[in-house]
Coordinates of C-alpha atoms in Angstrom, one line a residue:
X1204 CA -20.0 37.5 16.9
X1205 CA -18.3 37.5 20.3
X1206 CA -14.9 39.2 20.9
X1207 CA -12.2 36.7 21.8
X1208 CA -11.1 36.6 25.3
X1209 CA -8.1 34.4 24.8
X1210 CA -4.8 35.3 26.4
X1211 CA -1.3 34.3 25.6
X1212 CA 0.1 31.0 27.2
X1213 CA 3.6 32.2 28.2
X1214 CA 3.8 31.9 31.6
X1215 CA 2.2 34.9 33.7
X1216 CA 2.3 37.4 30.6
X1217 CA -1.7 38.1 29.7
X1218 CA -1.2 39.8 27.0
X1219 CA -3.9 39.3 23.9
X1220 CA -3.9 36.0 22.3
X1221 CA -2.3 37.0 18.7
X1222 CA -1.3 33.6 16.9
X1223 CA -0.8 30.1 17.9
X1224 CA -1.3 30.8 21.6
X1225 CA 1.2 33.7 21.7
X1226 CA 0.2 37.2 21.9
X1227 CA 2.2 39.4 19.3
X1228 CA 5.2 40.2 21.2
X1229 CA 5.9 36.0 22.0
X1230 CA 4.6 35.3 18.5
X1231 CA 7.6 37.5 16.9
X1232 CA 10.2 35.8 19.8
X1233 CA 9.0 32.3 18.5
X1234 CA 9.2 33.4 14.4
X1235 CA 12.2 35.1 14.8
X1236 CA 14.0 31.9 16.1
X1237 CA 14.4 33.3 19.9
X1238 CA 13.9 31.7 23.3
X1239 CA 10.7 32.9 24.6
X1240 CA 11.4 35.0 27.7
X1241 CA 9.1 37.7 29.1
X1242 CA 8.7 41.1 27.4
X1243 CA 10.1 44.2 27.9
X1244 CA 7.9 44.7 31.1
X1245 CA 11.8 43.9 32.9
X1246 CA 13.3 47.0 34.2
X1247 CA 15.4 48.4 31.8
X1248 CA 19.0 47.6 33.9
X1249 CA 18.1 44.1 34.0
X1250 CA 17.6 43.6 30.2
X1251 CA 20.6 45.6 29.6
X1252 CA 22.8 43.5 31.9
X1253 CA 21.3 40.3 31.0
X1254 CA 23.4 40.8 27.2
X1255 CA 26.7 41.3 29.2
X1256 CA 29.3 38.8 29.8
X1257 CA 31.3 40.5 32.3
X1258 CA 34.0 37.3 32.4
X1259 CA 35.8 38.6 28.7
X1260 CA 39.5 38.9 28.5
X1261 CA 41.0 42.3 30.4
X1262 CA 38.2 43.2 32.4
X1263 CA 35.9 44.0 29.5
X1264 CA 32.3 43.6 29.5
X1265 CA 31.5 42.0 26.1
X1266 CA 28.1 42.7 24.5
X1267 CA 26.7 39.9 23.6
X1268 CA 23.5 41.2 21.8
X1269 CA 23.8 43.1 18.5
X1270 CA 26.4 45.0 17.4
X1271 CA 26.8 47.9 14.0
X1272 CA 29.1 47.2 11.3
X1273 CA 31.9 48.9 13.2
X1274 CA 31.4 46.9 16.0
X1275 CA 29.7 48.9 18.7
X1276 CA 26.8 47.2 20.2
X1277 CA 23.4 48.0 19.8
X1278 CA 20.4 48.6 22.8
X1279 CA 16.7 48.9 21.8
X1280 CA 14.7 51.1 24.1
X1281 CA 11.3 52.9 23.6
X1282 CA 11.7 52.2 20.1
X1283 CA 15.1 53.9 19.1
X1284 CA 18.5 52.2 19.0
X1285 CA 21.3 53.1 21.3
X1286 CA 24.8 52.5 22.2
X1287 CA 24.9 50.4 24.1
X1288 CA 28.5 51.6 25.9
X1289 CA 26.7 55.2 26.2
X1290 CA 23.5 52.9 28.1
X1291 CA 26.4 51.6 30.3
X1292 CA 27.9 54.9 31.2
X1293 CA 24.2 56.7 31.9
X1294 CA 23.0 53.3 34.4
X1295 CA 26.1 54.0 36.0
X1296 CA 26.7 57.5 36.1
X1297 CA 23.7 59.4 35.0
X1298 CA 23.2 62.0 32.0
X1299 CA 26.2 62.5 29.5
X1300 CA 26.8 66.1 29.7
X1301 CA 26.1 68.0 26.4
X1302 CA 28.6 68.4 24.1
X1303 CA 30.5 64.8 25.2
X1304 CA 31.0 61.6 23.7
X1305 CA 31.8 58.4 25.5
X1306 CA 35.5 56.8 25.3
X1307 CA 36.1 53.2 25.4
X1308 CA 39.9 53.5 27.6
X1309 CA 40.2 50.1 26.7
X1310 CA 39.9 50.2 23.0
X1311 CA 37.3 47.6 22.6
X1312 CA 33.7 48.8 21.0
X1313 CA 32.3 45.9 22.3
X1314 CA 33.2 47.1 26.0
X1315 CA 30.2 48.0 28.7
X1316 CA 31.8 47.9 31.6
X1317 CA 31.7 51.6 33.6
X1318 CA 35.4 51.3 34.9
X1319 CA 36.5 51.3 30.9
X1320 CA 34.5 54.3 29.8
X1321 CA 35.0 58.1 30.5
X1322 CA 33.6 60.8 29.2
X1323 CA 35.4 63.6 26.8
X1324 CA 35.1 65.8 23.4
X1325 CA 35.2 64.9 20.2
X1326 CA 38.5 66.4 19.9
X1327 CA 39.6 64.1 22.6
X1328 CA 38.2 61.2 21.3
X1329 CA 40.1 61.8 18.1
X1330 CA 43.5 61.6 20.0
X1331 CA 43.0 58.2 21.2
X1332 CA 42.4 56.9 17.9
X1333 CA 44.2 53.2 17.9
X1334 CA 44.8 52.7 14.4
X1335 CA 45.8 53.6 11.3
X1336 CA 44.1 54.8 8.6
X1337 CA 43.1 52.4 6.1
X1338 CA 45.0 54.0 2.9
X1339 CA 48.5 53.7 5.3
X1340 CA 51.1 52.1 3.9
X1341 CA 53.1 51.5 7.3
X1342 CA 50.2 50.5 9.1
X1343 CA 51.4 52.7 12.1
X1344 CA 49.1 55.7 13.3
X1345 CA 51.4 59.0 12.3
X1346 CA 54.1 56.9 10.3
X1347 CA 54.1 57.2 6.9
X1348 CA 57.0 56.3 4.0
X1349 CA 59.0 59.6 3.1
X1350 CA 60.3 59.1 -0.8
X1351 CA 61.9 62.6 -0.5
X1352 CA 63.7 61.9 3.0
X1353 CA 64.1 58.0 1.8
X1354 CA 63.2 56.8 5.3
X1355 CA 59.6 56.6 7.5
X1356 CA 58.5 60.1 8.4
X1357 CA 56.8 60.5 11.6
X1358 CA 53.5 63.2 11.8
X1359 CA 50.9 64.1 14.0
X1360 CA 48.0 66.0 13.7
X1361 CA 46.3 68.0 17.1
X1362 CA 43.9 70.9 16.6
X1363 CA 44.4 71.0 12.3
X1364 CA 48.1 71.8 12.7
X1365 CA 50.6 68.6 12.2
X1366 CA 53.6 68.3 14.2
X1367 CA 57.2 66.9 12.4
X1368 CA 58.7 64.4 14.2
X1369 CA 61.5 63.5 11.9
X1370 CA 62.8 60.6 9.7
X1371 CA 63.4 57.0 11.2
X1372 CA 65.3 53.9 9.2
X1373 CA 63.5 51.7 10.9
X1374 CA 59.4 51.2 11.0
X1375 CA 59.8 50.1 15.1
X1376 CA 62.1 54.1 15.3
X1377 CA 59.1 55.5 13.8
X1378 CA 56.5 53.9 15.4
X1379 CA 58.0 54.8 18.7
X1380 CA 58.8 58.2 18.1
X1381 CA 55.2 58.6 16.4
X1382 CA 53.7 57.4 20.3
X1383 CA 55.8 59.3 21.6
X1384 CA 54.7 62.8 19.8
X1385 CA 51.6 62.0 20.4
X1386 CA 51.8 61.4 24.2
X1387 CA 53.6 64.7 24.7
X1388 CA 51.0 66.4 22.7
X1389 CA 48.1 64.2 23.0
X1390 CA 45.8 64.7 26.5
X1391 CA 43.6 61.3 25.8
X1392 CA 46.5 59.0 23.6
X1393 CA 47.1 57.0 26.6
X1394 CA 45.6 53.7 25.0
X1395 CA 48.7 51.7 25.4
X1396 CA 50.0 52.9 28.9
X1397 CA 46.3 51.9 30.1
X1398 CA 46.7 48.5 28.6
X1399 CA 50.0 48.1 30.4
X1400 CA 48.3 48.8 33.4
X1401 CA 45.3 47.0 33.5
X1402 CA 45.8 43.8 31.4

């Protein structure tokens, strides 16, 4: 029996034939319903940026490929699934320092614009949360209804402590008070100000 010398029919591929005239990689693209394209021989940067829409809203560069259930982009490299925003930051700035995380200043989880990303600690990242907990009755971070006070209560957490912000009759006043208290206490809770400057 002679060894087959057939190769993939995709232009300039040259890999060993697997099935239906294609190498294994191109065959998997076809059976997966994907458009046939060059396999991973293209540079990482080129492959990464091909999955980005730079014309999205607010200057965000939207990740157009797969995302996890929380909305963060996925990027596969050397058999590992990586967070797309972390890859973007590393392509622009180099390795992420140990113990640090990448924060979306724009609060858009699918954004990979390096200008919208920054390196911060996990504690600082917690300060930059943009929404209330799922169990929140007010829907506003740091604001809850107090039966005792018969009003909206403001409380902001920092480093395991809670800071009291007072009682308020209207939800709007309580929301403004919570935002002001966070701005006073948190070094990285600048989401609202950042959006005003960049939208």
